[in-house]
Amino acid sequence: MNRALNFNAGPAALPEAVLKEAEKNWLNFNGSGMAVMELSHRSKEYQTVHDKAISLLRKLLTISDDFEVLFIQGGASLQFSMVPMNLLEEGQTAQYVLSGSWSEKALKEANKIGSTLIAGSSKDQKYRFIPEYNADIQSNAAYLHITSNNTIYGTQWHSFPSNEKNPLIADMSSDILSRPLDINNFDLIYAGAQKNLGPSGVTVVIIRKDLLNKSPENLPAMLNYNTYASNNSLYNTPPTLAIYLLSLVLEWAEEEGGLQQIQKMNEKKAKALYDVIDESEGFYLGHAHQDSRSLMNVTFNLHSEEASKDFLQQAKEAGFVGLGGHRSIGGCRASIYNAVPPEHVHKLAEFMTTFKNKY
Ligand SMILES: *Cc1c(COP(=O)(O)O)cnc(C)c1O
């Protein structure tokens, strides 16, 4: 069977090797006579899977013992609420940089919990770039929240604010594991798995242990980071199948050569598409400013709306999946996460060139 040319924004393509490995073990995981999702989450077999996922994350991202690695359900969207519920104390202000729709949603949830402030925004410029942010962070700030990659607008932070004065919190749902990262520059990172880490159903939270002291005691257990931290994310039944697939994706990433190699591959993939856009003399128009471009989501329009429509229609007929822009902004978007093979990206680059020459 031919694998689809899948450019979906999330859930997104998974490495074929991961799916094959999962298939091999589907009915009989490690000789247990059971599928992974039939194992008790209290069994030794499952414990091994769970611990391996955590230790591989620690290794690949170089996460020190100052941090806890947690598995939580509810997607990145639940983190929009859990972050302020746990970390925004009364009398403090949470600062948000608005760089796209997801950061707006994060701010909206924080507003329900406490006092907030917009530290920077590029909203009036259609989120075409990562905004400047106010560096004079208030002394009573609880944290500064950023979205490291803006999945919908196709922009990405290429350097980060310092966390020396205030905790830095990042939604990395769409670019975690795509490049090396200095985890010590952050205090909390969260990422829904379904873009770069695995299937939907599990969200990874990396939290500095110091911050765990801040959670109010009257929080519901399932909304308190401490519940996950003190029970190795096994307080209740975790999404065992999603965590198993996450562990396979992490093994794959390690075999690919780790994050430095993955970054190189991602840079080449992105360049192939951005080069077509830049050399098209205005036929293709990139949405993001060049210095804010994302390596994960390449967003563009064609010179006219009609041409965009034709492009999407013909791309679909040629077998490309998921190239329509997010319903909120339209246009075109190619999501080229870690698992999207370079050959698929090159096929798309060729298709774009051929389409332009024919038009
Ligand atoms: C996809 C995405 C989300 C939402 O994730 P869910 O798991 O669907 O809640 C949040 N933030 C970013 C940056 C995303 O790309």
CSV table of C-alpha atoms and ligand atoms in Angstrom, one decimal:
chain,number,residue,atom,x,y,z
A,1,MET,CA,0.0,0.0,0.0
A,2,ASN,CA,1.2,3.5,-0.8
A,3,ARG,CA,1.5,5.8,2.2
A,4,ALA,CA,-0.4,9.1,1.8
A,5,LEU,CA,1.4,12.3,1.2
A,6,ASN,CA,0.2,13.6,4.6
A,7,PHE,CA,0.7,17.3,5.5
A,8,ASN,CA,-2.0,17.4,8.2
A,9,ALA,CA,-1.5,19.9,11.0
A,10,GLY,CA,-2.4,17.5,13.8
A,11,PRO,CA,-3.0,14.7,14.3
A,12,ALA,CA,-0.3,14.3,11.8
A,13,ALA,CA,2.0,11.8,10.0
A,14,LEU,CA,3.8,9.3,12.2
A,15,PRO,CA,7.1,7.6,11.2
A,16,GLU,CA,6.3,4.5,9.2
A,17,ALA,CA,8.8,2.5,11.2
A,18,VAL,CA,6.9,3.3,14.4
A,19,LEU,CA,3.6,2.1,12.9
A,20,LYS,CA,5.2,-1.1,11.7
A,21,GLU,CA,6.8,-1.8,15.1
A,22,ALA,CA,3.4,-1.2,16.7
A,23,GLU,CA,1.7,-3.5,14.2
A,24,LYS,CA,4.3,-6.2,14.9
A,25,ASN,CA,3.4,-6.1,18.6
A,26,TRP,CA,-0.3,-5.4,18.1
A,27,LEU,CA,-1.8,-8.7,19.3
A,28,ASN,CA,1.1,-9.9,21.4
A,29,PHE,CA,3.2,-7.3,23.2
A,30,ASN,CA,6.5,-8.7,24.3
A,31,GLY,CA,5.2,-12.2,24.5
A,32,SER,CA,2.5,-11.2,27.0
A,33,GLY,CA,-0.3,-12.6,24.8
A,34,MET,CA,-2.0,-9.2,25.1
A,35,ALA,CA,-2.0,-6.0,23.2
A,36,VAL,CA,-0.4,-3.0,25.0
A,37,MET,CA,-3.8,-1.5,25.6
A,38,GLU,CA,-5.0,-4.7,27.3
A,39,LEU,CA,-2.2,-4.6,29.9
A,40,SER,CA,-3.0,-3.4,33.4
A,41,HIS,CA,-1.5,0.0,33.9
A,42,ARG,CA,-0.2,-1.4,37.2
A,43,SER,CA,1.6,-4.3,35.5
A,44,LYS,CA,5.3,-4.6,35.2
A,45,GLU,CA,5.1,-4.8,31.4
A,46,TYR,CA,3.3,-1.5,31.2
A,47,GLN,CA,5.5,0.1,33.9
A,48,THR,CA,8.5,-0.6,31.6
A,49,VAL,CA,6.8,1.1,28.6
A,50,HIS,CA,5.8,4.1,30.8
A,51,ASP,CA,9.3,4.6,32.3
A,52,LYS,CA,11.0,4.2,29.0
A,53,ALA,CA,8.9,7.0,27.5
A,54,ILE,CA,9.9,9.3,30.4
A,55,SER,CA,13.6,8.3,30.3
A,56,LEU,CA,13.8,8.7,26.5
A,57,LEU,CA,12.3,12.2,26.8
A,58,ARG,CA,14.8,13.1,29.5
A,59,LYS,CA,17.6,11.8,27.4
A,60,LEU,CA,16.6,13.4,24.0
A,61,LEU,CA,15.8,16.8,25.5
A,62,THR,CA,18.5,16.7,28.2
A,63,ILE,CA,16.1,17.2,31.1
A,64,SER,CA,17.8,17.5,34.4
A,65,ASP,CA,16.6,16.2,37.8
A,66,ASP,CA,15.4,19.8,38.5
A,67,PHE,CA,12.3,18.9,36.4
A,68,GLU,CA,9.5,16.5,36.5
A,69,VAL,CA,8.1,14.9,33.3
A,70,LEU,CA,4.4,14.4,33.4
A,71,PHE,CA,1.8,12.7,31.2
A,72,ILE,CA,-1.6,14.4,31.3
A,73,GLN,CA,-4.8,14.0,29.3
A,74,GLY,CA,-7.0,16.9,28.0
A,75,GLY,CA,-4.6,18.1,25.3
A,76,ALA,CA,-2.6,21.3,25.2
A,77,SER,CA,-6.0,23.0,25.7
A,78,LEU,CA,-6.3,21.8,29.2
A,79,GLN,CA,-2.9,23.2,30.0
A,80,PHE,CA,-4.3,26.6,29.0
A,81,SER,CA,-6.3,26.3,32.3
A,82,MET,CA,-4.0,24.2,34.4
A,83,VAL,CA,-1.1,26.6,34.1
A,84,PRO,CA,-2.9,29.5,35.6
A,85,MET,CA,-4.8,27.3,38.1
A,86,ASN,CA,-1.6,26.0,39.5
A,87,LEU,CA,0.8,28.9,39.1
A,88,LEU,CA,-1.1,32.2,39.0
A,89,GLU,CA,-1.5,33.3,42.7
A,90,GLU,CA,-3.8,36.0,43.9
A,91,GLY,CA,-2.0,39.4,43.7
A,92,GLN,CA,0.2,38.3,40.8
A,93,THR,CA,-0.1,38.9,37.1
A,94,ALA,CA,0.5,36.4,34.3
A,95,GLN,CA,2.1,37.8,31.2
A,96,TYR,CA,1.2,36.5,27.8
A,97,VAL,CA,2.8,37.1,24.4
A,98,LEU,CA,0.2,36.9,21.7
A,99,SER,CA,1.7,35.3,18.6
A,100,GLY,CA,-1.4,33.5,17.2
A,101,SER,CA,-4.7,31.9,17.9
A,102,TRP,CA,-3.4,29.3,20.4
A,103,SER,CA,-1.8,32.0,22.6
A,104,GLU,CA,-5.1,33.9,22.5
A,105,LYS,CA,-6.9,30.9,23.7
A,106,ALA,CA,-4.3,30.4,26.5
A,107,LEU,CA,-4.8,34.0,27.6
A,108,LYS,CA,-8.6,33.7,27.5
A,109,GLU,CA,-8.4,30.8,30.0
A,110,ALA,CA,-5.9,32.6,32.3
A,111,ASN,CA,-8.3,35.5,32.4
A,112,LYS,CA,-10.9,33.3,34.0
A,113,ILE,CA,-8.4,32.5,36.8
A,114,GLY,CA,-6.7,35.7,37.6
A,115,SER,CA,-5.0,38.9,36.5
A,116,THR,CA,-3.2,38.9,33.2
A,117,LEU,CA,-1.3,41.3,30.9
A,118,ILE,CA,-0.4,41.2,27.2
A,119,ALA,CA,3.4,41.5,27.1
A,120,GLY,CA,3.5,41.7,23.3
A,121,SER,CA,1.3,41.0,20.3
A,122,SER,CA,1.5,40.9,16.5
A,123,LYS,CA,-2.3,40.5,16.1
A,124,ASP,CA,-2.8,43.7,14.2
A,125,GLN,CA,-0.2,42.5,11.7
A,126,LYS,CA,-2.1,39.2,11.1
A,127,TYR,CA,0.4,37.4,13.3
A,128,ARG,CA,3.0,37.5,10.5
A,129,PHE,CA,5.9,37.6,12.9
A,130,ILE,CA,7.0,36.9,16.5
A,131,PRO,CA,6.3,40.2,18.3
A,132,GLU,CA,8.6,42.2,20.4
A,133,TYR,CA,7.7,41.7,24.0
A,134,ASN,CA,8.0,43.9,27.0
A,135,ALA,CA,11.3,43.1,28.6
A,136,ASP,CA,10.5,45.0,31.8
A,137,ILE,CA,8.7,42.2,33.3
A,138,GLN,CA,6.7,43.3,36.4
A,139,SER,CA,8.0,42.3,39.7
A,140,ASN,CA,4.7,40.6,40.6
A,141,ALA,CA,4.5,38.6,37.5
A,142,ALA,CA,3.7,34.9,38.0
A,143,TYR,CA,5.2,33.9,34.7
A,144,LEU,CA,5.7,34.8,31.1
A,145,HIS,CA,3.8,32.6,28.6
A,146,ILE,CA,4.8,32.1,25.0
A,147,THR,CA,3.8,29.8,22.1
A,148,SER,CA,7.1,28.6,20.6
A,149,ASN,CA,5.6,27.6,17.2
A,150,ASN,CA,2.4,29.1,15.9
A,151,THR,CA,0.8,26.2,14.1
A,152,ILE,CA,-1.9,28.2,12.3
A,153,TYR,CA,0.2,31.2,11.2
A,154,GLY,CA,3.5,29.4,10.5
A,155,THR,CA,5.8,31.4,12.7
A,156,GLN,CA,8.3,30.2,15.2
A,157,TRP,CA,10.5,31.7,18.0
A,158,HIS,CA,14.1,31.4,17.1
A,159,SER,CA,15.5,32.7,20.4
A,160,PHE,CA,13.8,32.8,23.7
A,161,PRO,CA,13.3,35.3,26.5
A,162,SER,CA,15.4,34.8,29.6
A,163,ASN,CA,13.8,33.1,32.6
A,164,GLU,CA,16.2,34.8,35.1
A,165,LYS,CA,13.6,37.2,36.5
A,166,ASN,CA,10.4,35.3,36.0
A,167,PRO,CA,9.4,31.7,35.1
A,168,LEU,CA,9.1,31.2,31.4
A,169,ILE,CA,6.3,28.9,30.2
A,170,ALA,CA,6.1,27.6,26.6
A,171,ASP,CA,3.4,25.9,24.7
A,172,MET,CA,5.6,23.7,22.4
A,173,SER,CA,2.8,21.5,21.0
A,174,SER,CA,3.9,21.9,17.4
A,175,ASP,CA,7.7,22.1,17.6
A,176,ILE,CA,8.9,20.1,20.6
A,177,LEU,CA,11.6,17.6,19.5
A,178,SER,CA,12.1,19.4,16.3
A,179,ARG,CA,15.4,21.1,17.4
A,180,PRO,CA,17.8,21.1,20.3
A,181,LEU,CA,16.6,23.1,23.3
A,182,ASP,CA,18.1,24.4,26.5
A,183,ILE,CA,15.4,23.1,28.9
A,184,ASN,CA,17.0,25.2,31.8
A,185,ASN,CA,15.9,28.3,30.0
A,186,PHE,CA,12.3,27.3,30.8
A,187,ASP,CA,10.2,26.6,33.8
A,188,LEU,CA,7.3,24.8,32.3
A,189,ILE,CA,6.9,23.3,28.8
A,190,TYR,CA,3.8,21.6,27.6
A,191,ALA,CA,3.0,19.9,24.3
A,192,GLY,CA,0.1,17.8,23.1
A,193,ALA,CA,1.6,14.8,21.4
A,194,GLN,CA,-0.3,14.7,18.2
A,195,LYS,CA,2.0,16.9,16.1
A,196,ASN,CA,5.6,15.9,16.8
A,197,LEU,CA,5.5,13.2,19.5
A,198,GLY,CA,2.9,10.6,18.7
A,199,PRO,CA,-0.9,10.2,18.6
A,200,SER,CA,-3.4,12.4,20.3
A,201,GLY,CA,-4.4,11.5,23.8
A,202,VAL,CA,-1.4,12.4,25.9
A,203,THR,CA,0.1,15.7,26.7
A,204,VAL,CA,3.7,16.0,27.9
A,205,VAL,CA,4.4,18.5,30.7
A,206,ILE,CA,7.9,19.3,31.8
A,207,ILE,CA,7.8,21.3,35.0
A,208,ARG,CA,10.6,22.7,37.3
A,209,LYS,CA,10.2,21.0,40.6
A,210,ASP,CA,10.3,24.4,42.5
A,211,LEU,CA,7.0,25.4,40.8
A,212,LEU,CA,5.1,22.5,42.3
A,213,ASN,CA,5.0,24.3,45.6
A,214,LYS,CA,2.7,26.9,44.2
A,215,SER,CA,-0.4,24.8,43.4
A,216,PRO,CA,-3.3,25.7,45.7
A,217,GLU,CA,-4.3,22.8,48.0
A,218,ASN,CA,-8.0,23.0,47.1
A,219,LEU,CA,-7.5,22.3,43.4
A,220,PRO,CA,-9.2,19.2,42.2
A,221,ALA,CA,-6.7,16.3,42.2
A,222,MET,CA,-6.8,15.8,38.4
A,223,LEU,CA,-6.0,19.5,37.8
A,224,ASN,CA,-3.1,19.7,40.2
A,225,TYR,CA,0.4,19.0,38.8
A,226,ASN,CA,1.4,17.5,42.2
A,227,THR,CA,-1.0,14.6,41.7
A,228,TYR,CA,0.9,13.6,38.6
A,229,ALA,CA,4.4,14.4,39.9
A,230,SER,CA,4.0,12.4,43.1
A,231,ASN,CA,2.5,9.4,41.4
A,232,ASN,CA,4.8,9.2,38.3
A,233,SER,CA,1.7,10.1,36.2
A,234,LEU,CA,0.0,6.9,37.4
A,235,TYR,CA,-2.5,8.3,39.9
A,236,ASN,CA,-5.3,7.2,37.6
A,237,THR,CA,-5.3,5.2,34.3
A,238,PRO,CA,-3.0,7.0,31.9
A,239,PRO,CA,-3.5,6.8,28.1
A,240,THR,CA,-1.4,3.7,27.8
A,241,LEU,CA,-1.6,3.2,24.0
A,242,ALA,CA,-0.7,6.8,23.4
A,243,ILE,CA,2.3,6.6,25.8
A,244,TYR,CA,3.5,3.4,24.1
A,245,LEU,CA,3.4,5.0,20.7
A,246,LEU,CA,5.1,8.1,22.2
A,247,SER,CA,7.9,5.8,23.4
A,248,LEU,CA,8.3,4.3,19.9
A,249,VAL,CA,8.5,7.8,18.3
A,250,LEU,CA,11.2,8.7,20.8
A,251,GLU,CA,13.2,5.6,20.0
A,252,TRP,CA,12.8,6.5,16.3
A,253,ALA,CA,14.0,10.1,17.0
A,254,GLU,CA,17.1,8.6,18.8
A,255,GLU,CA,17.8,6.4,15.9
A,256,GLU,CA,17.5,9.3,13.5
A,257,GLY,CA,20.5,10.7,15.4
A,258,GLY,CA,18.9,12.9,18.0
A,259,LEU,CA,17.7,16.5,17.9
A,260,GLN,CA,20.7,18.0,16.1
A,261,GLN,CA,20.2,15.6,13.2
A,262,ILE,CA,16.4,16.1,13.2
A,263,GLN,CA,16.9,19.9,13.1
A,264,LYS,CA,19.2,19.6,10.1
A,265,MET,CA,16.6,17.4,8.3
A,266,ASN,CA,13.8,19.9,9.3
A,267,GLU,CA,15.8,22.8,8.0
A,268,LYS,CA,16.4,21.1,4.6
A,269,LYS,CA,12.7,20.2,4.3
A,270,ALA,CA,11.5,23.7,5.1
A,271,LYS,CA,14.1,25.3,2.8
A,272,ALA,CA,12.8,23.2,-0.1
A,273,LEU,CA,9.4,24.8,0.2
A,274,TYR,CA,10.4,28.3,1.2
A,275,ASP,CA,12.8,28.3,-1.8
A,276,VAL,CA,9.9,27.6,-4.2
A,277,ILE,CA,7.9,30.4,-2.5
A,278,ASP,CA,10.8,32.9,-2.6
A,279,GLU,CA,11.7,32.1,-6.2
A,280,SER,CA,8.1,32.3,-7.5
A,281,GLU,CA,8.2,36.1,-8.1
A,282,GLY,CA,5.0,36.6,-6.2
A,283,PHE,CA,3.1,33.6,-7.5
A,284,TYR,CA,3.3,32.1,-4.0
A,285,LEU,CA,3.1,34.5,-1.1
A,286,GLY,CA,4.5,33.4,2.3
A,287,HIS,CA,2.3,34.4,5.2
A,288,ALA,CA,5.2,34.7,7.7
A,289,HIS,CA,8.0,37.3,7.7
A,290,GLN,CA,11.2,35.6,6.7
A,291,ASP,CA,12.9,35.9,10.1
A,292,SER,CA,9.9,34.4,11.9
A,293,ARG,CA,9.3,31.5,9.6
A,294,SER,CA,8.4,28.1,11.1
A,295,LEU,CA,10.3,24.9,10.2
A,296,MET,CA,7.1,23.0,11.0
A,297,ASN,CA,4.2,24.8,9.3
A,298,VAL,CA,4.8,26.5,6.0
A,299,THR,CA,1.9,28.9,5.4
A,300,PHE,CA,1.3,30.6,2.0
A,301,ASN,CA,-1.3,32.0,-0.3
A,302,LEU,CA,-1.4,32.2,-4.1
A,303,HIS,CA,-1.5,35.5,-5.9
A,304,SER,CA,-5.3,35.3,-6.2
A,305,GLU,CA,-8.0,33.5,-4.2
A,306,GLU,CA,-9.0,31.7,-7.3
A,307,ALA,CA,-5.5,30.4,-7.9
A,308,SER,CA,-5.4,29.2,-4.3
A,309,LYS,CA,-8.6,27.3,-4.8
A,310,ASP,CA,-7.2,25.7,-8.0
A,311,PHE,CA,-4.0,24.9,-6.3
A,312,LEU,CA,-5.7,23.1,-3.4
A,313,GLN,CA,-8.0,21.2,-5.8
A,314,GLN,CA,-5.2,20.0,-8.0
A,315,ALA,CA,-3.0,19.2,-5.1
A,316,LYS,CA,-5.8,17.0,-3.7
A,317,GLU,CA,-6.2,15.2,-7.0
A,318,ALA,CA,-2.5,14.6,-7.1
A,319,GLY,CA,-2.7,12.9,-3.7
A,320,PHE,CA,-1.5,15.6,-1.3
A,321,VAL,CA,-3.4,15.6,2.0
A,322,GLY,CA,-4.0,18.4,4.5
A,323,LEU,CA,-2.8,21.4,2.5
A,324,GLY,CA,-5.7,23.7,3.2
A,325,GLY,CA,-4.9,26.4,5.8
A,326,HIS,CA,-6.6,26.4,9.2
A,327,ARG,CA,-10.4,27.2,8.9
A,328,SER,CA,-9.7,30.5,10.7
A,329,ILE,CA,-7.3,32.0,8.1
A,330,GLY,CA,-7.7,29.9,4.9
A,331,GLY,CA,-4.9,29.8,2.3
A,332,CYS,CA,-2.5,26.9,2.2
A,333,ARG,CA,-0.4,25.3,4.9
A,334,ALA,CA,2.1,22.4,4.6
A,335,SER,CA,2.8,20.9,8.1
A,336,ILE,CA,6.1,19.2,7.8
A,337,TYR,CA,6.7,17.8,11.3
A,338,ASN,CA,9.6,15.4,12.1
A,339,ALA,CA,7.9,12.4,10.7
A,340,VAL,CA,7.0,13.8,7.3
A,341,PRO,CA,9.6,12.1,5.0
A,342,PRO,CA,11.9,14.5,3.0
A,343,GLU,CA,10.8,12.7,-0.2
A,344,HIS,CA,7.2,13.8,0.4
A,345,VAL,CA,8.3,17.4,0.9
A,346,HIS,CA,10.3,17.3,-2.3
A,347,LYS,CA,7.3,15.9,-4.2
A,348,LEU,CA,5.3,18.9,-2.9
A,349,ALA,CA,8.0,21.4,-3.9
A,350,GLU,CA,8.1,19.9,-7.4
A,351,PHE,CA,4.3,20.0,-7.6
A,352,MET,CA,4.3,23.7,-6.6
A,353,THR,CA,6.9,24.5,-9.3
A,354,THR,CA,5.0,22.5,-12.0
A,355,PHE,CA,1.7,24.1,-11.0
A,356,LYS,CA,3.2,27.6,-11.2
A,357,ASN,CA,4.8,26.9,-14.6
A,358,LYS,CA,1.5,25.5,-16.0
A,359,TYR,CA,-0.7,28.3,-14.6
B,1,LIG,C1,-2.7,21.9,18.3
B,1,LIG,C2,-2.2,23.0,19.3
B,1,LIG,C3,-2.9,23.2,20.5
B,1,LIG,C4,-4.2,22.4,20.9
B,1,LIG,O1,-3.9,21.1,21.2
B,1,LIG,P1,-5.0,20.2,21.7
B,1,LIG,O2,-4.2,19.0,22.1
B,1,LIG,O3,-6.0,19.9,20.6
B,1,LIG,O4,-5.7,20.8,22.9
B,1,LIG,C5,-2.4,24.1,21.4
B,1,LIG,N1,-1.3,24.8,21.1
B,1,LIG,C6,-0.6,24.7,19.9
B,1,LIG,C7,0.6,25.5,19.7
B,1,LIG,C8,-1.1,23.7,19.0
B,1,LIG,O5,-0.4,23.5,17.9
